[in-house]
CSV table of C-alpha atoms in Angstrom, one decimal:
chain,number,residue,atom,x,y,z
I,1,UNK,CA,-2.8,10.2,-4.1
I,2,UNK,CA,-3.7,13.4,-2.5
I,3,UNK,CA,-6.6,13.7,0.0
I,4,UNK,CA,-6.6,17.5,0.4
I,5,UNK,CA,-5.5,20.4,-1.6
I,6,UNK,CA,-5.6,22.6,1.3
I,7,UNK,CA,-7.0,22.6,4.7
I,8,UNK,CA,-9.4,25.7,4.0
I,9,UNK,CA,-10.6,23.9,0.8
I,10,UNK,CA,-11.1,20.5,2.5
I,11,UNK,CA,-13.2,22.2,5.2
I,12,UNK,CA,-15.2,24.0,3.0
I,13,UNK,CA,-15.9,21.3,0.7
I,14,UNK,CA,-17.2,18.9,3.5
I,15,UNK,CA,-18.7,21.7,5.8
I,16,UNK,CA,-22.2,20.2,5.1
I,17,UNK,CA,-21.0,17.0,7.0
I,18,UNK,CA,-19.4,18.8,10.0
I,19,UNK,CA,-20.3,17.2,13.3
I,20,UNK,CA,-22.0,19.2,15.9
I,21,UNK,CA,-20.4,19.1,19.4
I,22,UNK,CA,-18.4,20.7,22.1
I,23,UNK,CA,-14.9,22.0,22.0
I,24,UNK,CA,-12.9,22.0,25.3
I,25,UNK,CA,-10.5,24.6,25.8
I,26,UNK,CA,-7.0,23.7,24.1
I,27,UNK,CA,-3.9,23.5,26.4
I,28,UNK,CA,-1.1,25.9,25.4
I,29,UNK,CA,1.1,24.4,22.7
I,30,UNK,CA,-1.1,21.2,22.1
I,31,UNK,CA,-1.8,20.0,18.5
I,32,UNK,CA,-5.0,18.2,19.7
I,33,UNK,CA,-8.6,19.4,19.9
I,34,UNK,CA,-10.7,17.8,22.6
I,35,UNK,CA,-14.2,17.3,20.9
I,36,UNK,CA,-17.3,15.7,22.2
I,37,UNK,CA,-19.7,14.5,19.6
I,38,UNK,CA,-22.0,11.6,19.3
I,39,UNK,CA,-21.5,10.6,22.8
I,40,UNK,CA,-17.7,10.2,22.4
I,41,UNK,CA,-14.8,12.2,23.3
I,42,UNK,CA,-12.4,12.6,20.2
I,43,UNK,CA,-8.9,14.0,20.1
I,44,UNK,CA,-8.2,15.5,16.8
I,45,UNK,CA,-5.1,16.9,15.1
I,46,UNK,CA,-6.0,20.6,14.7
I,47,UNK,CA,-5.9,21.5,11.1
I,48,UNK,CA,-7.4,24.9,11.4
I,49,UNK,CA,-4.4,26.5,12.9
I,50,UNK,CA,-3.4,27.6,16.4
I,51,UNK,CA,-6.0,29.5,18.3
I,52,UNK,CA,-8.7,29.2,15.6
I,53,UNK,CA,-10.9,26.8,17.9
I,54,UNK,CA,-12.8,28.6,20.6
I,55,UNK,CA,-14.3,26.4,23.5
I,56,UNK,CA,-17.9,25.8,23.4
I,57,UNK,CA,-20.4,24.6,20.7
I,58,UNK,CA,-18.6,24.0,17.3
I,59,UNK,CA,-19.0,22.5,14.1
I,60,UNK,CA,-16.0,20.2,13.1
I,61,UNK,CA,-15.3,18.0,10.0
I,62,UNK,CA,-13.8,14.8,11.4
I,63,UNK,CA,-11.6,13.2,8.9
I,64,UNK,CA,-10.1,9.8,9.2
I,65,UNK,CA,-7.7,8.0,7.1
I,66,UNK,CA,-9.2,4.2,6.8
I,67,UNK,CA,-6.7,1.4,7.7
I,68,UNK,CA,-6.1,-0.6,4.5
I,69,UNK,CA,-8.4,-3.7,4.3
I,70,UNK,CA,-10.4,-2.8,7.3
I,71,UNK,CA,-13.5,-1.9,5.5
I,72,UNK,CA,-16.3,-4.4,4.6
I,73,UNK,CA,-19.9,-3.8,3.5
I,74,UNK,CA,-22.4,-5.3,6.0
I,75,UNK,CA,-26.2,-5.5,6.7
I,76,UNK,CA,-28.2,-2.5,8.0
I,77,UNK,CA,-29.1,-4.4,10.9
I,78,UNK,CA,-25.6,-4.0,12.4
I,79,UNK,CA,-26.7,-0.4,13.2
I,80,UNK,CA,-24.3,2.5,14.0
I,81,UNK,CA,-21.5,1.9,16.4
I,82,UNK,CA,-18.5,3.9,17.2
I,83,UNK,CA,-15.5,3.2,19.5
I,84,UNK,CA,-12.3,5.3,20.2
I,85,UNK,CA,-9.1,3.0,19.7
I,86,UNK,CA,-6.1,4.4,21.5
I,87,UNK,CA,-5.9,8.2,21.7
I,88,UNK,CA,-7.1,9.2,18.1
I,89,UNK,CA,-8.3,6.3,16.0
I,90,UNK,CA,-11.8,4.9,15.5
I,91,UNK,CA,-13.4,1.6,14.9
I,92,UNK,CA,-17.2,1.7,13.9
I,93,UNK,CA,-20.0,1.0,11.7
I,94,UNK,CA,-22.4,3.2,10.0
I,95,UNK,CA,-24.3,4.2,6.7
I,96,UNK,CA,-22.6,5.8,3.9
I,97,UNK,CA,-24.4,9.1,3.3
I,98,UNK,CA,-22.2,10.7,0.7
I,99,UNK,CA,-19.4,9.4,-1.8
I,100,UNK,CA,-16.9,11.8,-3.6
I,101,UNK,CA,-14.6,9.7,-5.6
I,102,UNK,CA,-12.4,8.0,-2.9
I,103,UNK,CA,-13.8,9.9,0.0
I,104,UNK,CA,-16.8,8.6,1.9
I,105,UNK,CA,-18.9,10.3,4.4
I,106,UNK,CA,-20.4,7.8,7.0
I,107,UNK,CA,-22.8,8.3,9.6
I,108,UNK,CA,-21.6,6.4,12.7
I,109,UNK,CA,-23.1,8.2,15.7
I,110,UNK,CA,-21.6,11.3,14.1
I,111,UNK,CA,-20.6,12.2,10.4
I,112,UNK,CA,-17.2,11.2,9.5
I,113,UNK,CA,-15.3,11.9,6.3
I,114,UNK,CA,-13.3,8.9,5.6
I,115,UNK,CA,-10.7,8.3,2.8
I,116,UNK,CA,-8.1,5.7,2.0
I,117,UNK,CA,-4.6,6.0,0.2
I,118,UNK,CA,-5.3,2.3,-1.1
I,119,UNK,CA,-8.2,1.7,-3.1
I,120,UNK,CA,-11.7,1.4,-1.6
I,121,UNK,CA,-14.5,-1.1,-2.5
I,122,UNK,CA,-17.4,0.2,-4.7
I,123,UNK,CA,-20.0,1.5,-2.4
I,124,UNK,CA,-23.5,3.2,-3.0
I,125,UNK,CA,-25.1,5.7,-0.7
I,126,UNK,CA,-27.3,3.9,1.8
I,127,UNK,CA,-25.1,1.0,2.2
I,128,UNK,CA,-23.4,0.2,5.7
I,129,UNK,CA,-19.9,-0.4,6.3
I,130,UNK,CA,-17.4,-1.4,9.2
I,131,UNK,CA,-14.2,0.6,9.2
I,132,UNK,CA,-11.0,1.2,11.4
I,133,UNK,CA,-9.2,4.4,11.0
I,134,UNK,CA,-5.6,5.2,11.7
I,135,UNK,CA,-4.5,7.8,14.1
I,136,UNK,CA,-4.5,10.6,14.1
I,137,UNK,CA,-8.1,11.8,13.4
I,138,UNK,CA,-7.9,15.4,11.9
I,139,UNK,CA,-10.2,18.0,12.8
I,140,UNK,CA,-11.3,21.0,10.6
I,141,UNK,CA,-13.3,23.8,12.2
I,142,UNK,CA,-16.2,25.1,10.3
I,143,UNK,CA,-16.9,28.7,11.0
């Protein structure tokens, strides 16, 4: 199963679900973007290419691959949570706001585009899920 046809197509397709935040200067030669959004500091594998990310306010599609078996439907009373695991993985709870096949957009302090190589349980927009992603998270800069 392929999650993306190209980095540009993926970024364009999910641009409406980009997170708004702050990008910090990228150290020379580093493949990681330091992005602050939703009160969290995220380290994202830069999918937009070297030198495409300018420091300052930015819109970034934050894409994570879900850990198999980590997704569960939960009650909306759980609310939104998001915690960083290690350098570049997440664990959280949020509301599904968009479903495109096996790709979900989940609002968990910031919008996250989540997919899985394994099958995902059926879910409808409005339901709440808990999840865990595998490292690394991917970041696509949206112009």
